mmCIF file of C-alpha atoms and ligand atoms in Angstrom:
data_model
loop_
_atom_site.group_PDB
_atom_site.id
_atom_site.type_symbol
_atom_site.label_atom_id
_atom_site.label_comp_id
_atom_site.label_asym_id
_atom_site.label_seq_id
_atom_site.Cartn_x
_atom_site.Cartn_y
_atom_site.Cartn_z
ATOM 1 C CA UNK A 523 182.152 76.335 71.387
ATOM 2 C CA UNK A 524 180.234 75.005 74.322
ATOM 3 C CA UNK A 525 178.233 77.251 76.575
ATOM 4 C CA UNK A 526 179.192 76.248 80.108
ATOM 5 C CA UNK A 527 176.579 78.252 81.790
ATOM 6 C CA UNK A 528 173.969 75.883 79.919
ATOM 7 C CA UNK A 529 173.813 72.153 80.894
ATOM 8 C CA UNK A 530 174.388 69.696 78.298
ATOM 9 C CA UNK A 531 172.684 67.044 79.842
ATOM 10 C CA UNK A 532 169.719 67.840 82.354
ATOM 11 C CA UNK A 533 168.322 65.391 84.522
ATOM 12 C CA UNK A 534 165.061 65.425 86.692
ATOM 13 C CA UNK A 535 163.947 63.192 89.511
ATOM 14 C CA UNK A 536 160.197 63.418 88.896
ATOM 15 C CA UNK A 537 159.069 63.477 92.725
ATOM 16 C CA UNK A 538 155.721 64.576 94.197
ATOM 17 C CA UNK A 539 153.122 63.250 92.246
ATOM 18 C CA UNK A 540 151.457 61.609 95.227
ATOM 19 C CA UNK A 541 151.475 64.357 97.291
ATOM 20 C CA UNK A 542 149.983 66.302 94.689
ATOM 21 C CA UNK A 543 147.200 64.340 94.061
ATOM 22 C CA UNK A 544 146.564 63.545 97.873
ATOM 23 C CA UNK A 545 146.277 67.452 98.294
ATOM 24 C CA UNK A 546 143.467 67.686 95.983
ATOM 25 C CA UNK A 547 142.094 64.144 97.335
ATOM 26 C CA UNK A 548 142.775 62.493 94.444
ATOM 27 C CA UNK A 549 144.037 58.995 93.618
ATOM 28 C CA UNK A 550 147.682 58.981 93.531
ATOM 29 C CA UNK A 551 147.411 57.864 89.567
ATOM 30 C CA UNK A 552 145.742 60.973 88.870
ATOM 31 C CA UNK A 553 149.091 62.638 90.119
ATOM 32 C CA UNK A 554 150.949 60.458 87.870
ATOM 33 C CA UNK A 555 148.833 61.317 84.944
ATOM 34 C CA UNK A 556 149.190 65.193 86.094
ATOM 35 C CA UNK A 557 152.968 64.259 85.969
ATOM 36 C CA UNK A 558 152.817 62.849 82.427
ATOM 37 C CA UNK A 559 151.297 65.686 81.234
ATOM 38 C CA UNK A 560 153.893 68.284 82.533
ATOM 39 C CA UNK A 561 156.473 66.027 80.950
ATOM 40 C CA UNK A 562 154.854 66.336 77.813
ATOM 41 C CA UNK A 563 155.438 70.173 77.772
ATOM 42 C CA UNK A 564 158.680 70.088 79.635
ATOM 43 C CA UNK A 565 160.432 68.122 76.495
ATOM 44 C CA UNK A 566 159.396 71.181 74.312
ATOM 45 C CA UNK A 567 160.820 73.699 76.851
ATOM 46 C CA UNK A 568 164.091 72.016 77.412
ATOM 47 C CA UNK A 569 164.320 71.574 73.630
ATOM 48 C CA UNK A 570 163.696 75.425 73.401
ATOM 49 C CA UNK A 571 166.464 76.105 75.609
ATOM 50 C CA UNK A 572 169.168 74.050 73.258
ATOM 51 C CA UNK A 573 169.939 71.146 75.983
ATOM 52 C CA UNK A 574 171.298 68.377 74.041
ATOM 53 C CA UNK A 575 170.325 65.443 76.735
ATOM 54 C CA UNK A 576 167.279 65.539 78.670
ATOM 55 C CA UNK A 577 166.766 62.317 81.202
ATOM 56 C CA UNK A 578 164.014 61.858 83.874
ATOM 57 C CA UNK A 579 163.933 58.988 86.433
ATOM 58 C CA UNK A 580 160.080 57.977 85.964
ATOM 59 C CA UNK A 581 160.554 54.303 87.632
ATOM 60 C CA UNK A 582 163.099 53.154 89.759
ATOM 61 C CA UNK A 583 164.347 49.525 90.329
ATOM 62 C CA UNK A 584 162.999 49.925 94.215
ATOM 63 C CA UNK A 585 159.506 51.169 92.733
ATOM 64 C CA UNK A 586 158.345 47.656 92.121
ATOM 65 C CA UNK A 587 157.909 47.866 96.121
ATOM 66 C CA UNK A 588 154.819 49.946 95.500
ATOM 67 C CA UNK A 589 151.132 48.546 95.600
ATOM 68 C CA UNK A 590 150.485 46.572 92.597
ATOM 69 C CA UNK A 591 147.631 48.754 91.212
ATOM 70 C CA UNK A 592 150.127 51.652 91.043
ATOM 71 C CA UNK A 593 152.694 49.800 89.340
ATOM 72 C CA UNK A 594 150.043 48.478 86.812
ATOM 73 C CA UNK A 595 148.756 52.081 86.644
ATOM 74 C CA UNK A 596 152.307 53.488 85.915
ATOM 75 C CA UNK A 597 153.139 50.902 83.030
ATOM 76 C CA UNK A 598 149.813 51.868 81.397
ATOM 77 C CA UNK A 599 150.961 55.368 81.332
ATOM 78 C CA UNK A 600 154.003 54.212 79.747
ATOM 79 C CA UNK A 601 152.571 52.382 77.362
ATOM 80 C CA UNK A 602 149.931 55.052 76.532
ATOM 81 C CA UNK A 603 152.858 57.533 76.313
ATOM 82 C CA UNK A 604 154.733 55.706 73.728
ATOM 83 C CA UNK A 605 151.640 55.042 71.481
ATOM 84 C CA UNK A 606 150.180 58.342 71.673
ATOM 85 C CA UNK A 607 153.019 60.741 71.922
ATOM 86 C CA UNK A 608 156.072 59.380 69.991
ATOM 87 C CA UNK A 609 154.898 61.193 66.797
ATOM 88 C CA UNK A 610 154.860 64.592 68.475
ATOM 89 C CA UNK A 611 158.341 63.843 70.152
ATOM 90 C CA UNK A 612 159.683 63.035 66.755
ATOM 91 C CA UNK A 613 158.275 65.933 65.340
ATOM 92 C CA UNK A 614 160.240 67.734 67.706
ATOM 93 C CA UNK A 615 163.344 66.459 66.586
ATOM 94 C CA UNK A 616 163.853 64.345 69.475
ATOM 95 C CA UNK A 617 164.940 60.748 69.967
ATOM 96 C CA UNK A 618 163.546 58.862 72.693
ATOM 97 C CA UNK A 619 165.685 56.287 74.714
ATOM 98 C CA UNK A 620 165.132 54.096 77.708
ATOM 99 C CA UNK A 621 167.587 53.564 80.420
ATOM 100 C CA UNK A 622 167.192 50.680 82.767
ATOM 101 C CA UNK A 623 167.048 46.711 83.455
ATOM 102 C CA UNK A 624 164.857 44.956 80.976
ATOM 103 C CA UNK A 625 163.765 42.432 83.502
ATOM 104 C CA UNK A 626 160.186 42.399 85.148
ATOM 105 C CA UNK A 627 159.104 44.939 82.430
ATOM 106 C CA UNK A 628 155.871 43.742 80.752
ATOM 107 C CA UNK A 629 157.002 42.037 77.325
ATOM 108 C CA UNK A 630 154.559 44.288 75.254
ATOM 109 C CA UNK A 631 155.973 47.389 76.695
ATOM 110 C CA UNK A 632 159.277 46.217 76.222
ATOM 111 C CA UNK A 633 158.335 45.920 72.787
ATOM 112 C CA UNK A 634 156.899 49.323 72.279
ATOM 113 C CA UNK A 635 159.973 50.919 73.813
ATOM 114 C CA UNK A 636 162.320 49.180 71.377
ATOM 115 C CA UNK A 637 159.795 50.080 68.533
ATOM 116 C CA UNK A 638 159.996 53.598 69.990
ATOM 117 C CA UNK A 639 163.712 54.068 70.051
ATOM 118 C CA UNK A 640 164.112 52.596 66.608
ATOM 119 C CA UNK A 641 161.239 54.857 65.120
ATOM 120 C CA UNK A 642 163.328 58.082 66.524
ATOM 121 C CA UNK A 643 166.715 56.879 66.175
ATOM 122 C CA UNK A 644 167.681 59.511 63.290
ATOM 123 C CA UNK A 645 166.577 62.665 65.619
ATOM 124 C CA UNK A 646 169.283 64.538 66.392
ATOM 125 C CA UNK A 647 168.179 67.870 68.344
ATOM 126 C CA UNK A 648 167.445 66.235 71.727
ATOM 127 C CA UNK A 649 168.033 62.731 73.340
ATOM 128 C CA UNK A 650 164.976 62.198 75.386
ATOM 129 C CA UNK A 651 166.017 59.386 77.952
ATOM 130 C CA UNK A 652 163.374 57.976 80.210
ATOM 131 C CA UNK A 653 164.872 56.073 82.843
ATOM 132 C CA UNK A 654 162.536 52.822 83.543
ATOM 133 C CA UNK A 655 163.173 50.185 85.974
ATOM 134 C CA UNK A 656 166.575 52.170 86.337
ATOM 135 C CA UNK A 657 168.688 51.962 89.424
ATOM 136 C CA UNK A 658 172.507 53.297 89.635
ATOM 137 C CA UNK A 659 173.605 50.280 91.801
ATOM 138 C CA UNK A 660 172.004 47.862 89.486
ATOM 139 C CA UNK A 661 173.871 49.340 86.350
ATOM 140 C CA UNK A 662 177.027 49.566 88.187
ATOM 141 C CA UNK A 663 176.505 45.849 88.927
ATOM 142 C CA UNK A 664 175.234 44.948 85.474
ATOM 143 C CA UNK A 665 178.399 46.879 83.906
ATOM 144 C CA UNK A 666 180.839 44.871 86.138
ATOM 145 C CA UNK A 667 179.112 41.489 85.565
ATOM 146 C CA UNK A 668 179.379 42.004 81.871
ATOM 147 C CA UNK A 669 182.999 43.194 81.734
ATOM 148 C CA UNK A 670 183.960 40.239 84.167
ATOM 149 C CA UNK A 671 182.132 37.780 81.633
ATOM 150 C CA UNK A 672 184.180 39.391 78.928
ATOM 151 C CA UNK A 673 187.669 39.402 80.670
ATOM 152 C CA UNK A 674 187.616 37.393 83.597
ATOM 153 C CA UNK A 675 191.101 38.167 84.904
ATOM 154 C CA UNK A 676 191.708 42.138 83.546
ATOM 155 C CA UNK A 677 191.721 44.810 86.254
ATOM 156 C CA UNK A 678 188.782 47.049 85.593
ATOM 157 C CA UNK A 679 189.099 50.649 84.454
ATOM 158 C CA UNK A 680 186.489 53.433 84.719
ATOM 159 C CA UNK A 681 186.670 53.571 81.139
ATOM 160 C CA UNK A 682 185.612 49.799 81.004
ATOM 161 C CA UNK A 683 182.700 50.615 83.194
ATOM 162 C CA UNK A 684 181.571 53.392 81.440
ATOM 163 C CA UNK A 685 181.706 51.534 78.282
ATOM 164 C CA UNK A 686 179.425 49.185 79.377
ATOM 165 C CA UNK A 687 176.561 51.224 81.129
ATOM 166 C CA UNK A 688 173.151 51.138 79.808
ATOM 167 C CA UNK A 689 173.484 54.311 77.407
ATOM 168 C CA UNK A 690 177.441 54.701 77.121
ATOM 169 C CA UNK A 691 177.210 57.544 74.524
ATOM 170 C CA UNK A 692 175.377 60.059 76.977
ATOM 171 C CA UNK A 693 177.490 62.375 78.848
ATOM 172 C CA UNK A 694 177.069 62.518 82.456
ATOM 173 C CA UNK A 695 174.225 64.852 83.988
ATOM 174 C CA UNK A 696 175.359 68.527 84.466
ATOM 175 C CA UNK A 697 172.325 69.590 86.432
ATOM 176 C CA UNK A 698 169.886 67.201 88.278
ATOM 177 C CA UNK A 699 166.848 68.760 89.494
ATOM 178 C CA UNK A 700 164.669 67.089 92.292
ATOM 179 C CA UNK A 701 161.099 68.078 92.943
ATOM 180 C CA UNK A 702 158.946 67.923 95.708
ATOM 181 C CA UNK A 703 161.402 68.831 98.615
ATOM 182 C CA UNK A 704 163.322 65.572 99.302
ATOM 183 C CA UNK A 705 166.990 66.337 99.320
ATOM 184 C CA UNK A 706 168.507 62.578 97.940
ATOM 185 C CA UNK A 707 169.532 60.982 94.772
ATOM 186 C CA UNK A 708 167.303 58.035 95.496
ATOM 187 C CA UNK A 709 169.811 55.885 93.304
ATOM 188 C CA UNK A 710 169.582 57.916 90.020
ATOM 189 C CA UNK A 711 172.689 58.327 88.098
ATOM 190 C CA UNK A 712 174.920 57.095 90.883
ATOM 191 C CA UNK A 713 178.324 56.876 89.145
ATOM 192 C CA UNK A 714 177.266 59.757 86.621
ATOM 193 C CA UNK A 715 176.630 62.307 88.732
ATOM 194 C CA UNK A 716 180.127 62.489 90.542
ATOM 195 C CA UNK A 717 180.120 65.952 89.467
ATOM 196 C CA UNK A 718 176.892 67.115 88.737
ATOM 197 C CA UNK A 719 175.187 70.183 90.155
ATOM 198 C CA UNK A 720 172.253 69.647 92.278
ATOM 199 C CA UNK A 721 168.898 71.957 92.515
ATOM 200 C CA UNK A 722 166.269 70.814 94.901
ATOM 201 C CA UNK A 723 162.651 72.427 94.947
ATOM 202 C CA UNK A 724 159.819 71.992 97.065
ATOM 203 C CA UNK A 725 157.781 72.184 94.087
ATOM 204 C CA UNK A 726 155.436 69.020 93.312
ATOM 205 C CA UNK A 727 156.553 67.875 89.832
ATOM 206 C CA UNK A 728 152.865 68.141 88.302
ATOM 207 C CA UNK A 729 153.290 71.914 89.316
ATOM 208 C CA UNK A 730 156.610 72.220 87.804
ATOM 209 C CA UNK A 731 156.640 74.715 85.028
ATOM 210 C CA UNK A 732 158.425 77.235 82.603
ATOM 211 C CA UNK A 733 159.371 79.745 85.527
ATOM 212 C CA UNK A 734 160.622 76.866 87.681
ATOM 213 C CA UNK A 735 162.880 75.474 85.131
ATOM 214 C CA UNK A 736 164.017 79.115 84.287
ATOM 215 C CA UNK A 737 164.800 79.442 87.786
ATOM 216 C CA UNK A 738 166.960 76.393 87.907
ATOM 217 C CA UNK A 739 168.699 76.819 84.835
ATOM 218 C CA UNK A 740 169.625 80.595 86.081
ATOM 219 C CA UNK A 741 170.807 79.166 89.317
ATOM 220 C CA UNK A 742 172.987 76.658 87.475
ATOM 221 C CA UNK A 743 174.271 79.144 85.207
ATOM 222 C CA UNK A 744 175.599 80.953 88.375
ATOM 223 C CA UNK A 745 177.488 77.915 89.618
ATOM 224 C CA UNK A 746 181.522 77.629 89.581
ATOM 225 C CA UNK A 747 182.275 73.974 88.544
ATOM 226 C CA UNK A 748 185.896 72.806 89.262
ATOM 227 C CA UNK A 749 185.752 68.943 89.017
ATOM 228 C CA UNK A 750 188.086 68.888 91.836
ATOM 229 C CA UNK A 751 190.701 71.154 90.394
ATOM 230 C CA UNK A 752 191.362 74.843 91.816
ATOM 231 C CA UNK A 753 189.234 78.224 91.288
ATOM 232 C CA UNK A 754 189.971 79.578 87.923
HETATM 233 C C1 LIG B 2255 157.161 59.886 92.099
HETATM 234 O O1 LIG B 2255 156.112 60.464 92.590
HETATM 235 C C2 LIG B 2255 157.263 59.679 90.746
HETATM 236 C C3 LIG B 2255 157.115 58.577 90.101
HETATM 237 C C4 LIG B 2255 157.343 56.993 90.964
HETATM 238 C C5 LIG B 2255 156.532 58.227 88.783
HETATM 239 C C6 LIG B 2255 156.562 59.445 87.676
HETATM 240 C C7 LIG B 2255 155.990 59.032 86.297
HETATM 241 C C8 LIG B 2255 155.537 60.362 85.946
HETATM 242 C C9 LIG B 2255 155.416 61.437 86.211
HETATM 243 C C10 LIG B 2255 154.664 59.467 84.616
HETATM 244 C C11 LIG B 2255 155.981 59.411 83.589
HETATM 245 C C12 LIG B 2255 155.368 59.178 82.311
HETATM 246 C C13 LIG B 2255 156.297 58.687 81.664
HETATM 247 C C14 LIG B 2255 155.783 58.179 80.101
HETATM 248 C C15 LIG B 2255 157.873 58.901 81.501
HETATM 249 P P1 LIG B 2255 155.650 60.109 93.896
HETATM 250 O O2 LIG B 2255 154.555 58.910 93.626
HETATM 251 O O3 LIG B 2255 156.878 59.380 94.699
HETATM 252 O O4 LIG B 2255 155.187 61.086 94.815
HETATM 253 P P2 LIG B 2255 155.121 61.138 96.264
HETATM 254 O O5 LIG B 2255 156.459 61.319 96.714
HETATM 255 O O6 LIG B 2255 154.492 62.392 96.558
HETATM 256 O O7 LIG B 2255 154.317 60.032 96.834
#
């Protein structure tokens, strides 16, 4: 039996690393580093909560517009994470998956990403999904274009779209948390969030801790989800 008060798929928009760093007079990249440390711990906490899918928005298709130093720094952080942390993730029983477009990512990073996915593919306790070079609009367009290429004359159904998304087997997010005070989705899980619940907090991502997670999950547990239907 599934427990509806607990999200099966928890998604987090990791926002506020830059502001966290600025407040401390540190370079932005230090904020991203602090954000990465927080994420490492969060994987353990999320697993402990019995959540089956955990996705994070780490780099959007629009983030390429940031200064090249910051983009390069983030790519290095992703490399570091895969090289140094995959064994810990695997030991937790978590499978790493990447979600997004392949274009523009450095070839060595892409290779590492494919390796990490393969290395952890048999882990079944948690799917940890890193959305890197991800955009919801890009995902929908990519799906539509590949369907048209396969069946140029057939009307497209919802099922067609879903089966052509980057990770077709991953269920829609039940709860999407956004840190750092902005009240928007910023092109994350656009199609998949049709019936997601949202939780916004002013806390910057590097300060988001176990208590904050608890608060978000307790809040979710009290929501009534109707999916367009009537009150039970
Ligand atoms: C948004 O904060 C954060 C990002 C664009 C990067 C998030 C990346 C990490 C936490 C590192 C994750 C590493 C892995 C391996 C997934 P911001 O820079 O937009 O903050 P601001 O809005 O305060 O400027």
